Coordinates of C-alpha atoms and ligand atoms in Angstrom, one line a residue:
M1 CA 0.0 -0.1 -0.1
Y2 CA 1.2 3.7 -0.5
Q3 CA 3.0 5.3 2.1
Y4 CA 3.1 9.1 2.4
S5 CA 5.7 11.2 2.0
Q6 CA 6.7 14.1 4.0
A7 CA 5.3 16.2 1.5
D8 CA 2.3 14.3 1.0
H9 CA 1.9 14.7 5.5
Q10 CA 2.7 19.0 5.4
L11 CA 0.0 19.0 2.3
L12 CA -2.1 17.5 3.7
Q13 CA -1.9 19.5 8.0
E14 CA -2.2 22.7 5.7
R15 CA -5.1 21.4 3.8
V16 CA -7.0 21.3 7.0
A17 CA -6.0 24.4 9.0
Q18 CA -6.7 26.4 5.9
F19 CA -10.7 24.9 5.7
R20 CA -11.1 24.5 9.6
D21 CA -10.1 28.7 8.5
Q22 CA -13.1 28.8 5.7
V23 CA -15.3 26.9 8.3
Q24 CA -14.3 29.5 11.3
R25 CA -15.3 32.3 8.7
R26 CA -18.6 30.9 8.1
L27 CA -19.7 30.2 10.7
N28 CA -19.3 33.0 11.9
G29 CA -21.0 34.9 9.1
D30 CA -18.8 36.1 7.0
L31 CA -19.0 34.0 4.2
S32 CA -22.2 33.5 3.1
E33 CA -22.9 29.8 1.8
D34 CA -22.8 31.1 -1.8
E35 CA -18.9 32.0 -1.1
F36 CA -18.5 29.8 0.6
K37 CA -20.0 26.7 -1.5
Q38 CA -17.0 26.8 -3.7
Q39 CA -14.6 25.9 -0.6
R40 CA -16.5 23.4 0.8
L41 CA -16.2 21.5 -3.0
R42 CA -12.7 21.4 -2.6
N43 CA -13.3 19.5 0.3
G44 CA -15.3 17.3 -0.1
L45 CA -18.3 18.7 0.7
Y46 CA -22.2 18.4 0.1
L47 CA -25.0 20.8 1.5
Q48 CA -28.0 17.7 1.3
I49 CA -31.4 18.0 1.9
H50 CA -31.3 17.4 6.0
A51 CA -27.7 18.0 6.6
Y52 CA -24.3 18.2 4.1
M53 CA -23.0 15.0 3.5
L54 CA -18.9 14.5 3.5
R55 CA -17.5 11.8 1.0
V56 CA -13.9 10.4 2.2
A57 CA -11.3 9.2 -0.5
V58 CA -10.5 6.0 -0.8
P59 CA -8.1 6.1 -3.4
Y60 CA -8.6 3.0 -5.4
G61 CA -10.4 1.1 -3.4
L62 CA -8.2 0.6 -0.6
M63 CA -7.7 0.9 3.3
S64 CA -5.6 -0.7 5.5
S65 CA -7.3 -1.6 9.4
E66 CA -6.2 1.3 10.6
Q67 CA -7.6 4.0 8.1
M68 CA -11.3 1.5 8.7
R69 CA -11.5 2.3 12.4
T70 CA -10.5 5.8 11.8
L71 CA -13.5 5.6 9.9
A72 CA -15.2 3.7 11.8
H73 CA -14.6 6.8 14.9
I74 CA -16.2 9.5 13.0
A75 CA -19.1 8.1 12.1
R76 CA -20.0 6.8 15.5
K77 CA -18.7 10.7 17.7
Y78 CA -19.7 13.2 14.3
D79 CA -22.2 10.8 12.3
R80 CA -24.7 9.1 13.0
G81 CA -22.8 5.5 13.7
Y82 CA -22.6 3.9 10.8
G83 CA -21.4 5.3 6.3
H84 CA -22.6 5.0 3.2
F85 CA -19.8 3.1 0.8
S86 CA -20.3 4.7 -3.4
T87 CA -20.2 3.5 -6.5
R88 CA -16.9 4.7 -7.1
Q89 CA -14.9 3.1 -3.8
N90 CA -15.2 6.7 -1.2
I91 CA -17.0 6.0 2.1
Q92 CA -20.3 9.0 2.5
Y93 CA -21.3 10.3 5.8
N94 CA -24.3 11.8 5.9
W95 CA -24.7 13.8 8.9
P96 CA -21.5 15.8 9.6
K97 CA -21.9 19.0 11.7
L98 CA -20.5 21.7 9.6
E99 CA -18.1 22.2 13.3
D100 CA -16.6 19.5 13.2
V101 CA -15.7 18.6 9.7
P102 CA -12.6 20.6 10.3
Q103 CA -11.5 18.2 13.3
I104 CA -12.8 14.9 11.0
L105 CA -9.9 16.0 8.6
D106 CA -8.0 16.4 11.2
D107 CA -8.0 12.7 12.4
L108 CA -8.4 11.6 8.8
A109 CA -5.1 13.9 7.8
K110 CA -3.0 11.4 11.0
V111 CA -4.4 8.0 8.9
E112 CA -3.6 9.6 5.0
M113 CA -6.8 10.1 4.3
H114 CA -8.9 13.3 3.0
A115 CA -11.9 14.3 1.1
I116 CA -9.4 16.5 -1.6
Q117 CA -11.4 16.0 -5.6
T118 CA -13.7 14.2 -3.9
S119 CA -16.4 16.9 -4.9
G120 CA -16.2 20.3 -7.1
N121 CA -15.4 20.2 -11.4
C122 CA -11.8 18.5 -10.4
I123 CA -10.2 15.3 -11.1
R124 CA -12.3 13.1 -8.9
N125 CA -10.9 9.9 -7.4
T126 CA -9.6 7.4 -9.8
T127 CA -11.3 4.2 -8.9
S128 CA -9.4 0.5 -10.0
D129 CA -10.3 -2.7 -10.2
P130 CA -11.1 -4.6 -6.1
L131 CA -9.7 -7.8 -7.1
A132 CA -5.7 -5.6 -7.7
G133 CA -2.6 -7.6 -7.2
V134 CA -4.7 -10.8 -6.7
A135 CA -6.4 -11.6 -9.8
R136 CA -6.1 -14.4 -11.2
D137 CA -6.4 -13.1 -14.7
E138 CA -4.2 -10.1 -13.9
I139 CA -2.2 -8.4 -16.8
A140 CA -0.9 -5.9 -14.7
D141 CA -1.8 -4.1 -11.4
P142 CA -3.2 -1.5 -12.0
R143 CA -3.2 0.5 -8.9
P144 CA 0.6 1.9 -9.5
Y145 CA -0.9 3.8 -12.1
C146 CA -3.6 4.9 -10.6
E147 CA -1.6 5.2 -7.1
L148 CA 0.8 8.1 -10.3
I149 CA -2.1 9.4 -12.2
R150 CA -3.6 10.4 -8.2
Q151 CA 0.0 12.3 -7.1
W152 CA 0.1 14.0 -11.1
S153 CA -4.3 15.3 -10.7
T154 CA -4.4 16.0 -6.7
F155 CA -4.5 20.5 -6.8
H156 CA -2.7 19.8 -10.3
P157 CA -4.0 23.7 -10.6
E158 CA -4.4 23.7 -14.6
F159 CA -7.3 21.2 -13.7
N160 CA -8.5 23.3 -10.8
F161 CA -11.5 23.5 -12.3
L162 CA -12.7 22.0 -15.3
P163 CA -15.9 22.3 -17.3
R164 CA -17.4 19.1 -15.0
K165 CA -15.8 16.5 -13.0
F166 CA -14.4 14.3 -14.8
K167 CA -13.7 10.4 -13.0
I168 CA -10.5 7.9 -13.8
A169 CA -10.9 4.3 -14.3
V170 CA -7.9 2.1 -14.2
S171 CA -8.2 -2.3 -15.2
G172 CA -5.2 -4.1 -15.8
A173 CA -7.4 -7.1 -16.0
I174 CA -8.9 -9.3 -19.1
N175 CA -12.6 -9.2 -16.6
D176 CA -13.3 -5.6 -16.5
R177 CA -14.7 -5.4 -12.5
A178 CA -13.7 -1.1 -12.7
A179 CA -17.0 0.1 -15.2
V180 CA -14.2 1.3 -17.3
A181 CA -16.6 2.3 -20.8
V182 CA -18.5 4.5 -17.8
H183 CA -15.8 7.1 -16.9
D184 CA -14.7 9.8 -18.4
I185 CA -11.3 8.2 -18.8
G186 CA -11.0 4.8 -18.6
L187 CA -7.4 2.6 -18.7
R188 CA -7.0 -0.7 -19.5
L189 CA -3.5 -2.6 -19.0
V190 CA -3.0 -4.7 -21.8
K191 CA 0.2 -6.2 -24.1
N192 CA 0.5 -6.1 -27.4
D193 CA 1.8 -8.7 -29.7
A194 CA 5.8 -7.6 -28.7
G195 CA 4.8 -8.7 -24.9
E196 CA 5.0 -5.3 -23.8
L197 CA 2.9 -3.3 -21.0
G198 CA 0.7 0.0 -22.8
L199 CA -3.1 1.1 -21.8
E200 CA -6.2 1.3 -24.1
V201 CA -6.9 4.9 -23.6
Y202 CA -11.1 4.8 -23.8
V203 CA -12.6 8.8 -23.1
G204 CA -16.1 10.2 -23.1
G205 CA -17.4 7.6 -21.0
G206 CA -20.6 8.4 -18.5
L207 CA -24.3 7.8 -17.3
G208 CA -26.2 10.7 -16.0
R209 CA -28.8 12.2 -18.5
T210 CA -27.4 11.5 -21.4
P211 CA -25.5 7.8 -20.6
M212 CA -22.5 7.1 -23.2
I213 CA -19.7 3.9 -24.1
G214 CA -16.4 5.6 -24.0
K215 CA -14.7 5.0 -27.1
L216 CA -11.2 3.7 -27.5
I217 CA -8.9 6.3 -28.6
R218 CA -5.8 4.9 -28.4
K219 CA -5.5 1.4 -29.0
F220 CA -1.8 0.9 -27.4
L221 CA 0.2 4.5 -25.2
P222 CA 3.4 2.7 -23.7
T223 CA 2.5 3.4 -19.5
H224 CA 5.5 5.7 -20.2
D225 CA 3.9 7.9 -21.8
M226 CA 0.4 7.1 -20.0
L227 CA 0.6 11.3 -17.5
T228 CA 2.2 13.4 -21.0
Y229 CA -1.4 11.3 -22.9
L230 CA -3.9 11.9 -20.1
E231 CA -2.7 15.9 -19.9
A232 CA -2.6 16.4 -23.4
I233 CA -7.1 14.7 -23.2
L234 CA -7.6 16.9 -19.8
R235 CA -6.1 20.4 -22.1
V236 CA -8.5 19.2 -24.9
Y237 CA -11.3 19.1 -22.4
N238 CA -10.1 22.3 -20.7
Q239 CA -10.0 23.9 -23.6
L240 CA -13.2 22.8 -25.5
G241 CA -15.8 21.0 -23.3
R242 CA -19.1 22.8 -22.7
R243 CA -18.7 25.8 -19.7
D244 CA -22.4 27.0 -20.7
N245 CA -24.9 24.4 -20.2
L246 CA -23.8 22.1 -17.5
Y247 CA -25.7 19.6 -19.0
K248 CA -23.6 19.8 -21.5
A249 CA -20.3 19.9 -19.6
R250 CA -19.1 16.1 -19.5
I251 CA -15.6 15.7 -22.0
K252 CA -18.2 13.3 -23.7
I253 CA -20.8 15.7 -24.9
L254 CA -17.0 17.0 -26.2
V255 CA -16.2 13.3 -28.2
H256 CA -19.7 13.0 -29.5
E257 CA -20.5 16.4 -31.1
T258 CA -16.7 17.0 -31.7
G259 CA -16.3 13.4 -33.4
E260 CA -14.0 10.7 -32.2
E261 CA -11.5 10.9 -35.3
K262 CA -10.8 14.2 -34.8
F263 CA -11.2 14.2 -31.6
R264 CA -8.2 11.7 -31.2
E265 CA -6.3 14.7 -33.8
L266 CA -6.7 17.2 -31.4
V267 CA -4.9 15.4 -28.5
E268 CA -2.7 13.2 -30.8
A269 CA -1.8 17.3 -32.0
E270 CA -1.4 18.5 -28.1
W271 CA 0.1 14.9 -27.2
N272 CA 2.8 15.6 -29.4
E273 CA 3.3 19.0 -27.7
I274 CA 4.2 17.5 -24.4
K275 CA 5.3 14.1 -25.1
K276 CA 8.7 14.5 -23.9
T277 CA 8.2 16.9 -20.8
G278 CA 9.3 15.5 -17.7
L279 CA 6.0 14.3 -17.6
A280 CA 7.1 11.5 -19.2
L281 CA 7.5 9.2 -17.3
T282 CA 10.9 6.7 -17.4
D283 CA 11.5 3.4 -15.5
A284 CA 12.1 4.5 -12.3
D285 CA 9.3 7.2 -11.6
I286 CA 7.2 3.5 -12.3
E287 CA 9.7 0.9 -10.8
A288 CA 9.7 3.7 -7.7
I289 CA 5.6 2.9 -7.0
Q290 CA 5.5 -0.9 -8.5
A291 CA 7.9 -0.7 -4.9
H292 CA 4.2 0.2 -2.4
F293 CA 2.4 -2.1 -4.2
K294 CA 4.4 -5.7 -4.0
D295 CA 3.0 -9.0 -2.9
P296 CA 3.3 -10.1 0.5
D297 CA 5.4 -12.4 2.0
Y298 CA 2.6 -15.5 0.7
E299 CA 3.0 -18.5 2.6
T300 CA 3.6 -21.8 0.2
L301 CA 0.0 -23.4 0.6
S302 CA -2.0 -26.9 -0.5
D303 CA -4.9 -25.2 -3.5
F304 CA -6.9 -28.2 -1.4
D305 CA -7.4 -27.8 2.9
E306 CA -9.2 -31.0 4.2
D307 CA -11.3 -29.1 7.2
F308 CA -12.9 -27.0 4.3
D309 CA -13.8 -29.7 1.8
A310 CA -15.9 -31.2 5.4
H311 CA -17.5 -28.1 6.5
L312 CA -18.2 -27.8 2.8
L313 CA -19.9 -30.9 3.1
A314 CA -21.6 -31.3 6.7
N315 CA -22.9 -27.1 6.4
A316 CA -24.8 -25.6 3.1
E317 CA -25.3 -22.7 4.5
F318 CA -21.9 -22.6 5.1
A319 CA -21.1 -24.1 1.1
K320 CA -23.3 -21.2 -0.2
W321 CA -21.8 -18.5 1.0
A322 CA -18.1 -19.7 -0.3
E323 CA -19.9 -21.0 -3.8
K324 CA -20.9 -17.0 -3.9
N325 CA -18.6 -14.6 -2.3
V326 CA -15.2 -16.1 -2.1
E327 CA -13.3 -16.1 -5.7
L328 CA -9.7 -18.1 -6.4
H329 CA -7.0 -16.5 -6.1
K330 CA -3.4 -15.8 -7.2
K331 CA -1.5 -17.7 -5.0
D332 CA -2.9 -21.3 -3.8
G333 CA -3.6 -22.1 -0.4
Y334 CA -5.6 -18.0 -0.5
R335 CA -8.8 -16.7 -1.1
V336 CA -10.5 -13.9 -2.4
V337 CA -14.2 -12.8 0.0
Y338 CA -16.7 -10.5 -1.2
L339 CA -18.2 -9.1 2.3
S340 CA -21.7 -8.8 1.0
L341 CA -23.1 -4.9 2.4
K342 CA -27.0 -6.2 1.0
S343 CA -27.7 -8.0 3.7
R344 CA -31.9 -6.9 3.6
N345 CA -31.4 -5.2 7.3
Q346 CA -29.6 -2.4 6.2
P347 CA -29.2 -0.3 3.3
A348 CA -26.8 -1.0 0.2
G349 CA -23.6 -0.3 0.8
D350 CA -24.5 0.5 4.7
V351 CA -21.4 -0.4 7.1
T352 CA -22.5 0.6 10.4
A353 CA -19.5 1.8 12.9
D354 CA -20.0 -1.7 14.8
Q355 CA -19.7 -3.4 11.9
M356 CA -16.2 -1.6 10.5
D357 CA -14.6 -2.0 13.8
A358 CA -14.8 -5.4 13.5
I359 CA -14.2 -5.1 9.6
A360 CA -10.9 -4.6 10.8
D361 CA -10.6 -6.9 13.1
L362 CA -11.2 -9.2 10.8
A363 CA -8.3 -7.5 7.8
D364 CA -6.0 -7.9 10.6
K365 CA -6.8 -11.5 12.0
Y366 CA -7.4 -13.3 8.5
S367 CA -6.2 -10.9 5.5
L368 CA -2.8 -9.0 6.2
S369 CA -4.7 -6.2 7.8
A370 CA -5.9 -4.4 4.3
I371 CA -10.0 -4.1 3.0
R372 CA -11.0 -2.4 -0.2
S373 CA -14.5 -1.3 -1.7
T374 CA -16.0 -1.9 -4.9
H375 CA -17.5 -0.3 -7.1
R376 CA -20.8 -2.4 -7.1
Q377 CA -20.8 -1.5 -2.8
N378 CA -19.1 -4.0 -1.5
L379 CA -15.9 -4.9 0.9
V380 CA -13.2 -7.1 -0.1
L381 CA -11.0 -9.3 2.5
S382 CA -8.6 -9.9 -0.4
D383 CA -5.7 -12.8 1.5
V384 CA -8.2 -15.0 4.0
K385 CA -6.5 -18.0 3.9
L386 CA -8.2 -21.4 2.8
K387 CA -7.8 -23.3 5.9
D388 CA -9.5 -20.0 8.0
L389 CA -12.3 -19.8 5.8
Y390 CA -15.1 -21.4 7.9
E391 CA -14.0 -19.6 11.2
L392 CA -14.6 -16.2 9.4
W393 CA -17.3 -17.3 7.8
Q394 CA -18.6 -17.8 11.4
E395 CA -17.6 -14.3 12.4
L396 CA -18.6 -13.0 9.2
K397 CA -22.6 -14.0 9.6
A398 CA -22.3 -12.9 13.4
L399 CA -22.0 -9.3 11.3
D400 CA -25.1 -9.7 9.1
L401 CA -22.1 -9.3 6.3
A402 CA -22.3 -12.9 5.1
T403 CA -25.4 -12.6 2.8
P404 CA -24.7 -14.9 0.0
N405 CA -25.4 -13.1 -3.4
Y406 CA -22.4 -11.2 -4.5
N407 CA -23.1 -10.9 -8.2
H408 CA -26.3 -12.1 -8.3
L409 CA -30.0 -10.1 -7.4
T410 CA -30.5 -9.0 -4.1
D411 CA -26.7 -7.5 -4.5
L412 CA -28.1 -4.0 -5.8
I413 CA -26.4 -1.0 -6.5
S414 CA -29.1 1.7 -5.5
C415 CA -28.4 5.3 -4.5
P416 CA -29.5 7.7 -1.7
G417 CA -32.5 9.6 -3.4
M418 CA -35.0 11.7 -1.4
D419 CA -33.6 9.9 2.1
Y420 CA -30.5 11.9 1.2
C421 CA -29.9 13.4 -1.8
S422 CA -31.5 17.2 -2.4
L423 CA -31.4 16.3 -6.8
A424 CA -33.7 13.2 -6.0
T425 CA -36.8 12.8 -7.5
A426 CA -38.2 10.0 -6.1
R427 CA -36.4 7.6 -3.4
S428 CA -34.8 4.4 -4.0
I429 CA -33.9 2.9 -0.8
P430 CA -37.1 1.5 0.4
I431 CA -37.6 0.8 -3.6
A432 CA -33.9 -1.0 -2.7
Q433 CA -35.0 -2.7 0.2
A434 CA -38.8 -3.9 -1.6
L435 CA -36.6 -6.1 -3.3
T436 CA -34.2 -7.4 -1.3
E437 CA -37.5 -8.4 1.1
R438 CA -39.3 -10.1 -1.6
F439 CA -36.4 -12.0 -3.4
D440 CA -35.0 -13.3 -0.3
S441 CA -34.8 -17.0 -1.7
Y442 CA -31.3 -17.7 -1.9
D443 CA -32.6 -20.5 -4.3
Y444 CA -34.6 -18.0 -5.9
I445 CA -31.7 -15.8 -7.4
N446 CA -29.1 -18.1 -7.0
D447 CA -31.4 -20.2 -10.4
L448 CA -30.9 -16.6 -11.7
G449 CA -27.5 -17.2 -11.7
D450 CA -24.8 -13.4 -12.6
I451 CA -27.5 -10.3 -13.2
S452 CA -27.3 -6.9 -12.0
L453 CA -30.2 -4.9 -10.7
N454 CA -28.9 -1.3 -10.1
I455 CA -31.8 1.7 -8.4
S456 CA -30.9 5.6 -9.2
G457 CA -33.4 8.2 -7.6
C458 CA -32.7 10.4 -10.3
I459 CA -31.5 10.6 -13.8
N460 CA -27.9 11.8 -12.8
A461 CA -27.7 8.4 -12.4
C462 CA -25.3 7.6 -9.4
G463 CA -27.1 4.7 -9.0
H464 CA -25.2 3.3 -12.8
H465 CA -29.5 2.4 -13.5
H466 CA -28.3 2.1 -17.6
V467 CA -26.0 -0.3 -16.7
A468 CA -27.7 -3.0 -15.6
N469 CA -28.9 -6.1 -16.6
I470 CA -32.6 -4.4 -14.8
G471 CA -32.1 -0.6 -14.1
I472 CA -34.9 1.7 -12.5
L473 CA -34.6 5.2 -12.5
G474 CA -37.0 7.1 -10.1
V475 CA -38.9 10.2 -11.5
N476 CA -41.3 12.2 -10.7
K477 CA -45.0 12.5 -12.8
K478 CA -47.5 15.2 -11.3
G479 CA -46.0 15.3 -8.2
V480 CA -45.9 11.5 -7.8
E481 CA -42.8 8.5 -7.7
V482 CA -43.2 6.3 -10.6
Y483 CA -40.4 4.0 -12.0
Q484 CA -39.3 3.2 -15.1
L485 CA -38.1 0.0 -16.7
T486 CA -34.5 -0.5 -18.5
L487 CA -33.1 -3.6 -19.1
G488 CA -30.1 -4.9 -21.4
G489 CA -27.5 -3.0 -19.8
S490 CA -24.0 -3.8 -18.7
A491 CA -21.1 -2.6 -16.3
R492 CA -18.2 -4.9 -18.0
D493 CA -16.5 -6.2 -21.0
D494 CA -19.7 -5.8 -22.9
A495 CA -21.2 -2.8 -21.5
S496 CA -24.0 -1.3 -23.1
I497 CA -26.6 1.0 -21.9
G498 CA -30.3 0.3 -21.3
K499 CA -33.4 0.9 -23.1
I500 CA -36.9 1.6 -20.9
I501 CA -39.2 -0.7 -21.4
G502 CA -42.2 0.9 -21.6
P503 CA -44.0 3.3 -18.9
A504 CA -43.2 4.2 -15.6
F505 CA -45.0 2.0 -12.5
T506 CA -45.9 2.8 -9.3
A507 CA -43.6 2.4 -6.3
D508 CA -46.3 -0.2 -5.3
E509 CA -46.4 -1.5 -8.6
I510 CA -42.3 -1.8 -9.2
V511 CA -41.3 -4.4 -7.3
D512 CA -44.3 -7.1 -9.2
A513 CA -42.5 -4.8 -12.4
V514 CA -39.6 -6.5 -12.2
A515 CA -40.7 -10.2 -10.5
T516 CA -42.5 -11.0 -14.4
V517 CA -39.0 -9.5 -16.3
L518 CA -37.2 -12.5 -14.6
D519 CA -41.0 -14.6 -14.6
V520 CA -40.3 -13.6 -18.5
Y521 CA -36.5 -14.4 -18.9
L522 CA -36.5 -17.2 -16.4
D523 CA -39.1 -19.4 -19.1
Q524 CA -37.7 -17.9 -22.5
R525 CA -33.6 -18.4 -21.6
E526 CA -33.0 -21.6 -23.7
D527 CA -31.0 -23.7 -20.6
E528 CA -29.3 -22.6 -17.0
E529 CA -25.5 -21.4 -18.4
E530 CA -28.0 -19.1 -20.7
G531 CA -27.1 -15.2 -18.3
F532 CA -30.7 -12.6 -18.7
L533 CA -28.0 -10.5 -20.4
T534 CA -27.6 -12.5 -23.3
T535 CA -31.4 -14.3 -23.7
Y536 CA -32.7 -10.1 -23.8
R537 CA -30.6 -9.1 -26.3
R538 CA -31.2 -12.7 -28.4
I539 CA -34.8 -12.6 -27.6
G540 CA -35.1 -8.3 -27.1
Q541 CA -37.9 -6.2 -25.1
E542 CA -40.9 -7.5 -26.9
P543 CA -42.0 -10.4 -25.0
F544 CA -41.1 -8.5 -21.6
K545 CA -43.5 -5.4 -22.7
E546 CA -46.2 -8.4 -23.2
K547 CA -45.7 -9.9 -19.7
L548 CA -45.4 -6.4 -18.2
Y549 CA -48.0 -4.4 -20.2
G550 CA -50.7 -7.3 -22.2
Ligands
HEM601 C1 -26.0 12.3 -1.7 C2 -25.4 13.5 -2.7 C3 -25.0 12.8 -4.0 C4 -25.5 14.3 -5.4 C5 -25.5 15.5 -5.1 C6 -24.7 13.5 -6.3 C7 -25.1 14.7 -8.0 C8 -24.5 13.8 -8.7 C9 -25.2 14.3 -10.0 C10 -25.2 15.7 -10.4 C11 -24.5 13.7 -11.6 C12 -24.4 13.6 -13.0 C13 -23.1 14.5 -13.3 C14 -23.4 14.9 -14.4 O1 -24.2 13.7 -15.3 O2 -22.3 15.3 -15.5 C15 -23.7 12.2 -10.5 C16 -23.7 11.0 -11.6 C17 -23.3 9.9 -10.7 N1 -22.7 10.1 -9.2 FE1 -23.5 10.6 -7.9 N2 -23.9 12.8 -6.1 C18 -24.0 11.9 -4.8 C19 -23.8 10.5 -3.7 C20 -24.3 9.8 -5.1 C21 -23.2 7.9 -4.8 C22 -24.0 8.3 -2.9 C23 -23.0 7.6 -5.7 C24 -22.0 6.6 -5.0 C25 -23.4 5.3 -5.2 C26 -22.7 8.5 -6.9 C27 -22.2 8.4 -7.9 C28 -22.4 8.3 -9.0 C29 -21.9 7.9 -10.0 C30 -20.7 6.7 -10.1 C31 -22.2 9.1 -11.2 C32 -22.2 8.8 -12.9 C33 -21.1 8.3 -13.3 C34 -21.1 10.0 -14.5 O3 -21.3 10.4 -14.9 O4 -20.1 10.2 -13.6 N3 -23.3 9.3 -6.7 N4 -24.0 11.7 -9.2
SF4_602 S1 -29.5 9.7 -8.6 FE1 -30.4 11.6 -8.3 S2 -31.5 10.7 -6.6 FE2 -29.9 9.8 -7.2 S3 -27.6 10.0 -5.4 FE3 -27.6 10.7 -7.3 S4 -27.8 12.7 -7.6 FE4 -29.1 12.1 -5.8

């Protein structure tokens, strides 16, 4: 894990002192809320329906157990005893008091965390694969590249006030687990025919009211050129991105309006000017960062454990969990464990302070003191020994973190919606909970297999409904909250935007509507192997429409 340098520490301390002063001036009334806005947005602080909301950056979703304990402490001391993990791997607090925020940032700084660049029109926290460094299908570890991007983008003077926010994701594996296709820039580490490592560069993906899949503008960029190329893209965007219309300000609109070919030419021309500058990465630059992400001292273990197998046979509940929430690790005898934040007792992505403390203890005991957050709002213990799985499962079950549903129907993504968010047009948490209760049967969701169900409380699409196999969008129609269904979206390698199926449903109808969609799938699939998306793409919308609207 990256360890802060003295300069990093100083940077944070200075920032905390500066914000403490700004908050004091707001509290004194020297600054109006409007004047304060730009300052708070540079420190992750939003103003929501009931209170401020603080978004804390979790760089590429990686946390130490010590950091997790600080997050628990903040939830307990300054908030209402819980936090919410977002799809961009960050954590949000919904109830901080303005006067406490400088101290929260001070507490975070002590464990090398902050809330910088988690809001506002800047380059946001870079996201990545939650299995980085341990995945069996990995081409190269993306974390050093994320860290290089973090260092380059933090307080980059030229990109402090972009036309709009800017999100970057990096994936280093064959299977995309970081949704790179729906980011402003998505980077995928690949090897060329000569076996050299480089990057595929996708630009102009995004969700919101105009969802778009990113365009591949460079098939192979040597890793040494990563920062100069990013700088070139950001320069073109900063100069030409639309500042006249908030809804057209994201880079996806610029790429779309300029045309892919012309946009590529503009970037390449800019890049030619700067590619030989000091921003070009040397081997030494890359190796210095890679040194922070070396493999830990894994033990040499067998990939077979007699006790584990015996527990699988003796305990059906454990076997279900092991099948759904445990994944292979690149090292024999180790496994990756998903901690489901999608039990029926808590809103999706929420985690209590007590759970956070307990997770930190479990990470110390079983998984080299590290925890990761995922794009689908779950947590991961990445280095658990096969022989410890049964014991770990018992502890997770007691904490309500062992719902066996990873990548299944009830592992749904949901934004906070009208319960917290000032932009919401409908509630999403109660709908998510109604769905989780309705589809609580393990056998049923197991039969459905790998499927995604996402919910957003307004067209901004924080809940990624556009790229779910089944998406739900809450809208307000003449004062009534109604829910539109979209089908056929995907955030993976075969990324696609879902299509609206027809007129919206009321809050009372939407759960039945989802059940109907699932019935059609189960009825029409060729066999149990054919997943929802494949069936949908084969049969199209008609059979679903017919059953839903008669
Ligand atoms: C509660 C306060 C929040 C506010 C005010 C807010 C605001 C917004 C807005 C305005 C957009 C649309 C941006 C655009 O199209 O240009 C957006 C997009 C997005 N937000 Fe949020 N959001 C909030 C919470 C969240 C949460 C909790 C998550 C994760 C669960 C999240 C993740 C995202 C993602 C992934 C997108 C779409 C990707 C993109 O195109 O940028 N946001 N948000
Ligand atoms: S999708 Fe809308 S309601 Fe949900 S968090 Fe984003 S802005 Fe708020």
